[in-house]
Structures are given as structure tokens and as C-alpha cells.
């Protein structure tokens, strides 16, 4: 089972100013999140961010925020009770001449929501874990990008990965995701990927 960029959405969880310095290996975690977001943008994969109580934890990383289609502020640890699923599953509006078609043809022409949710963020064992488990509970495919996730301790992060895998999430890395989105070495953004991962 491989990721397809046309069926994917990227969710970036709580990469916030006051939290990031406390995260184990935070520079690498943030670098991989930026690579994911840049490639998502180039591959037309929608990118959404969650931001946990920014008035206390600081604003979402501005470099990542610039690549996001939308940002969801939250106070729950999981983003789902505050509308993430609705945001992800909103059906695209028909455009152009599709509106002039009969109703039964309009339905056929409307794109279905993207059900492969690629997710990364902090803290892995709290907000990311709870969000990912709620997404799985909604029968969505969840792909957790391990090298773009972090917690204050490796033990907490790794315990979250074990629990997520046991509940049906796919554990992947940044390079797995971006090369699966590209599919082949003749993709127009292949060189960009090589430059990003050097």
C-alpha cells in the first residue's frame, strides 16, 4: 500500500514557538516538517495546521504556516472535537460548467474527499496521538511521519509510535512520503526533493 498525492492531505500538529525548544531533536523534527510541507505544496496536497492555545504556547512556526491552506486553533489535545474532521472531509465545490449540469451528473463530477491523512507533529504522545486515534476512529487512513514527530523524551515518543501502529496507523518517514508522492524519477519536482534532503 503506497501513498498517492491525489488522495493525501497533510496535517501538521502544534509546531509552536514555546514548545519546540523543549522537544527532543527539535531542529531535525522541524526540518522534516518543512520538507513535508514544501513537497505537499508542490504536489498539490492540502496542508492544514493545528495550534494548541497559542496565547500560552506561542504561535505556529511561521515558515510552516505560510504553506498551510488552513489553521485550526484548539484547546482539546485532539484536534478532532474542534472540527478537524469536518475541515479534512469538506467536499470540494464544483467549478466551471459543472454547476450547469443536471444534479445526478454534478454528484458524479464532484471530487471525493482525500482520505489518506499524513500527520506529523508534537507532542507525539499527547496531541498527535489523540488526533491520530480520533482520525482512525473516523475510518480514515492515518500515516504518521515518525521523523517529523517529537516529544520531550524519546521514551514518550516511541511509546506513542507503538500504540499508533497497534491501532492501525502506518508509520512512515519523510522520505517515504515524498518519494511515494512523486512516484518516479521523471517527476518535475524530483530535483527539488534531492536538494531538500541533502
Short mmCIF file of C-alpha atoms in Angstrom, two decimals:
data_model
loop_
_atom_site.label_atom_id
_atom_site.label_comp_id
_atom_site.label_asym_id
_atom_site.label_seq_id
_atom_site.Cartn_x
_atom_site.Cartn_y
_atom_site.Cartn_z
CA UNK A 1 0.00 0.00 0.00
CA UNK A 2 1.59 3.26 -1.19
CA UNK A 3 0.61 6.86 -0.65
CA UNK A 4 -0.95 8.71 -3.57
CA UNK A 5 -0.63 12.51 -3.61
CA UNK A 6 -4.08 12.86 -5.15
CA UNK A 7 -5.67 11.10 -2.16
CA UNK A 8 -3.48 12.69 0.55
CA UNK A 9 -3.81 15.57 2.97
CA UNK A 10 -1.11 16.71 5.38
CA UNK A 11 -1.84 17.69 8.99
CA UNK A 12 0.88 19.44 10.99
CA UNK A 13 0.25 19.36 14.74
CA UNK A 14 1.35 22.14 17.10
CA UNK A 15 4.79 23.19 15.84
CA UNK A 16 4.73 26.18 18.18
CA UNK A 17 7.35 28.67 19.33
CA UNK A 18 7.45 27.97 23.08
CA UNK A 19 7.07 24.21 22.71
CA UNK A 20 9.64 23.38 20.03
CA UNK A 21 12.84 24.11 22.04
CA UNK A 22 11.73 21.51 24.64
CA UNK A 23 11.27 18.76 22.02
CA UNK A 24 13.98 16.10 21.71
CA UNK A 25 15.94 16.67 18.46
CA UNK A 26 13.63 19.59 17.66
CA UNK A 27 15.75 21.02 14.84
CA UNK A 28 15.55 17.78 12.85
CA UNK A 29 11.84 17.38 13.60
CA UNK A 30 11.10 20.90 12.34
CA UNK A 31 13.35 20.48 9.28
CA UNK A 32 11.44 17.34 8.23
CA UNK A 33 8.09 19.06 8.79
CA UNK A 34 9.21 21.86 6.48
CA UNK A 35 10.31 19.38 3.80
CA UNK A 36 6.93 17.65 4.02
CA UNK A 37 5.02 20.91 3.76
CA UNK A 38 7.11 22.20 0.84
CA UNK A 39 6.64 18.99 -1.14
CA UNK A 40 2.95 18.82 -0.27
CA UNK A 41 2.52 22.30 -1.72
CA UNK A 42 4.39 21.34 -4.91
CA UNK A 43 2.35 18.12 -5.28
CA UNK A 44 -0.98 19.95 -4.64
CA UNK A 45 -1.55 18.10 -1.35
CA UNK A 46 -3.64 20.27 1.01
CA UNK A 47 -1.78 21.20 4.21
CA UNK A 48 -3.56 22.00 7.48
CA UNK A 49 -2.12 23.05 10.83
CA UNK A 50 -3.35 22.73 14.38
CA UNK A 51 -2.34 25.23 17.02
CA UNK A 52 -2.83 24.44 20.71
CA UNK A 53 -3.67 27.50 22.83
CA UNK A 54 -1.21 29.83 21.04
CA UNK A 55 -1.66 32.54 23.65
CA UNK A 56 0.17 30.21 26.08
CA UNK A 57 2.39 28.04 23.86
CA UNK A 58 3.26 30.59 21.19
CA UNK A 59 2.37 30.97 17.55
CA UNK A 60 2.67 28.22 14.96
CA UNK A 61 6.02 28.17 13.13
CA UNK A 62 5.72 30.96 10.51
CA UNK A 63 7.62 29.07 7.78
CA UNK A 64 5.16 26.18 8.06
CA UNK A 65 2.15 28.47 8.46
CA UNK A 66 2.91 30.09 5.09
CA UNK A 67 2.49 26.68 3.41
CA UNK A 68 -0.83 25.80 5.08
CA UNK A 69 -4.25 26.02 3.49
CA UNK A 70 -5.83 26.42 6.92
CA UNK A 71 -5.04 26.55 10.62
CA UNK A 72 -7.22 25.22 13.44
CA UNK A 73 -6.83 26.66 16.93
CA UNK A 74 -7.73 24.25 19.71
CA UNK A 75 -7.86 23.66 23.43
CA UNK A 76 -8.58 19.89 23.29
CA UNK A 77 -5.48 17.75 22.91
CA UNK A 78 -7.10 16.03 19.92
CA UNK A 79 -7.97 18.42 17.11
CA UNK A 80 -10.97 16.33 16.07
CA UNK A 81 -13.51 17.58 18.66
CA UNK A 82 -12.84 21.12 17.41
CA UNK A 83 -13.53 20.48 13.74
CA UNK A 84 -10.50 18.83 12.12
CA UNK A 85 -12.52 16.01 10.54
CA UNK A 86 -15.00 18.50 9.06
CA UNK A 87 -12.10 20.53 7.69
CA UNK A 88 -10.45 17.49 6.12
CA UNK A 89 -13.60 15.93 4.71
CA UNK A 90 -15.18 19.04 3.22
CA UNK A 91 -16.05 18.19 -0.37
CA UNK A 92 -14.51 20.48 -2.99
CA UNK A 93 -17.02 22.78 -4.65
CA UNK A 94 -17.84 22.03 -8.26
CA UNK A 95 -16.30 24.61 -10.55
CA UNK A 96 -16.76 25.86 -14.09
CA UNK A 97 -19.58 24.29 -16.11
CA UNK A 98 -20.19 21.52 -13.56
CA UNK A 99 -22.81 23.70 -11.83
CA UNK A 100 -24.89 23.83 -15.00
CA UNK A 101 -25.07 20.02 -15.22
CA UNK A 102 -28.13 18.08 -14.01
CA UNK A 103 -27.94 17.20 -10.30
CA UNK A 104 -27.15 13.49 -10.87
CA UNK A 105 -24.16 14.42 -13.07
CA UNK A 106 -22.97 17.11 -10.65
CA UNK A 107 -22.58 14.45 -7.96
CA UNK A 108 -20.56 12.24 -10.27
CA UNK A 109 -18.27 15.11 -11.24
CA UNK A 110 -17.58 16.29 -7.68
CA UNK A 111 -14.30 15.02 -6.29
CA UNK A 112 -14.44 12.82 -3.22
CA UNK A 113 -12.59 13.95 -0.10
CA UNK A 114 -8.98 12.82 0.28
CA UNK A 115 -8.94 10.01 2.85
CA UNK A 116 -5.17 9.43 3.34
CA UNK A 117 -4.19 11.67 6.21
CA UNK A 118 -0.44 12.17 6.57
CA UNK A 119 0.21 13.56 10.04
CA UNK A 120 3.24 14.84 11.91
CA UNK A 121 3.77 16.98 14.96
CA UNK A 122 4.36 17.45 18.64
CA UNK A 123 3.98 16.25 21.21
CA UNK A 124 3.74 12.80 19.70
CA UNK A 125 2.35 11.10 22.80
CA UNK A 126 -0.29 13.75 23.51
CA UNK A 127 -1.81 15.94 20.79
CA UNK A 128 -0.58 13.95 17.80
CA UNK A 129 -1.54 10.59 19.33
CA UNK A 130 -5.02 11.68 20.34
CA UNK A 131 -5.67 13.37 17.00
CA UNK A 132 -4.43 10.35 15.03
CA UNK A 133 -6.51 7.88 17.09
CA UNK A 134 -9.62 10.02 16.55
CA UNK A 135 -8.93 10.12 12.79
CA UNK A 136 -8.58 6.32 12.75
CA UNK A 137 -11.89 6.11 14.59
CA UNK A 138 -13.42 8.02 11.65
CA UNK A 139 -12.23 5.25 9.28
CA UNK A 140 -9.56 7.44 7.71
CA UNK A 141 -6.14 6.13 6.68
CA UNK A 142 -3.54 7.65 9.00
CA UNK A 143 0.14 7.84 8.08
CA UNK A 144 2.37 9.07 10.93
CA UNK A 145 5.65 10.64 9.78
CA UNK A 146 7.95 9.47 12.56
CA UNK A 147 10.99 11.64 11.84
CA UNK A 148 8.83 14.77 11.79
CA UNK A 149 7.30 13.95 15.18
CA UNK A 150 8.69 14.68 18.61
CA UNK A 151 8.14 14.65 22.34
CA UNK A 152 10.19 15.98 25.21
CA UNK A 153 11.55 12.46 25.72
CA UNK A 154 12.27 9.65 23.27
CA UNK A 155 10.50 7.18 25.58
CA UNK A 156 7.20 9.06 25.32
CA UNK A 157 7.58 9.46 21.55
CA UNK A 158 8.37 5.78 20.99
CA UNK A 159 5.52 4.61 23.24
CA UNK A 160 3.16 6.70 21.09
CA UNK A 161 4.51 5.08 17.90
CA UNK A 162 3.91 1.61 19.36
CA UNK A 163 0.36 2.49 20.31
CA UNK A 164 -0.40 4.13 16.96
CA UNK A 165 0.94 1.14 14.99
CA UNK A 166 -1.08 -1.22 17.18
CA UNK A 167 -4.24 0.72 16.33
CA UNK A 168 -3.74 0.69 12.57
CA UNK A 169 -1.69 3.77 11.75
CA UNK A 170 1.07 3.40 9.15
CA UNK A 171 4.46 4.56 10.44
CA UNK A 172 6.50 6.25 7.71
CA UNK A 173 9.40 8.68 7.29
CA UNK A 174 9.62 11.99 5.46
CA UNK A 175 11.49 10.43 2.55
CA UNK A 176 8.98 7.58 2.24
CA UNK A 177 6.15 10.10 1.95
CA UNK A 178 7.75 12.45 -0.56
CA UNK A 179 9.08 9.72 -2.85
CA UNK A 180 5.69 7.96 -2.84
CA UNK A 181 4.02 11.27 -3.72
CA UNK A 182 6.46 11.71 -6.63
CA UNK A 183 6.10 8.09 -7.87
CA UNK A 184 9.05 8.27 -10.30
CA UNK A 185 12.36 9.99 -11.02
CA UNK A 186 10.92 11.83 -14.02
CA UNK A 187 8.55 13.87 -11.86
CA UNK A 188 9.02 17.60 -12.38
CA UNK A 189 9.90 18.09 -8.69
CA UNK A 190 12.37 15.20 -8.35
CA UNK A 191 15.39 17.53 -8.35
CA UNK A 192 13.72 19.73 -5.74
CA UNK A 193 13.39 16.69 -3.49
CA UNK A 194 17.06 15.83 -3.92
CA UNK A 195 18.02 19.39 -2.98
CA UNK A 196 15.76 19.34 0.10
CA UNK A 197 17.06 16.06 1.53
CA UNK A 198 20.78 16.76 1.09
#
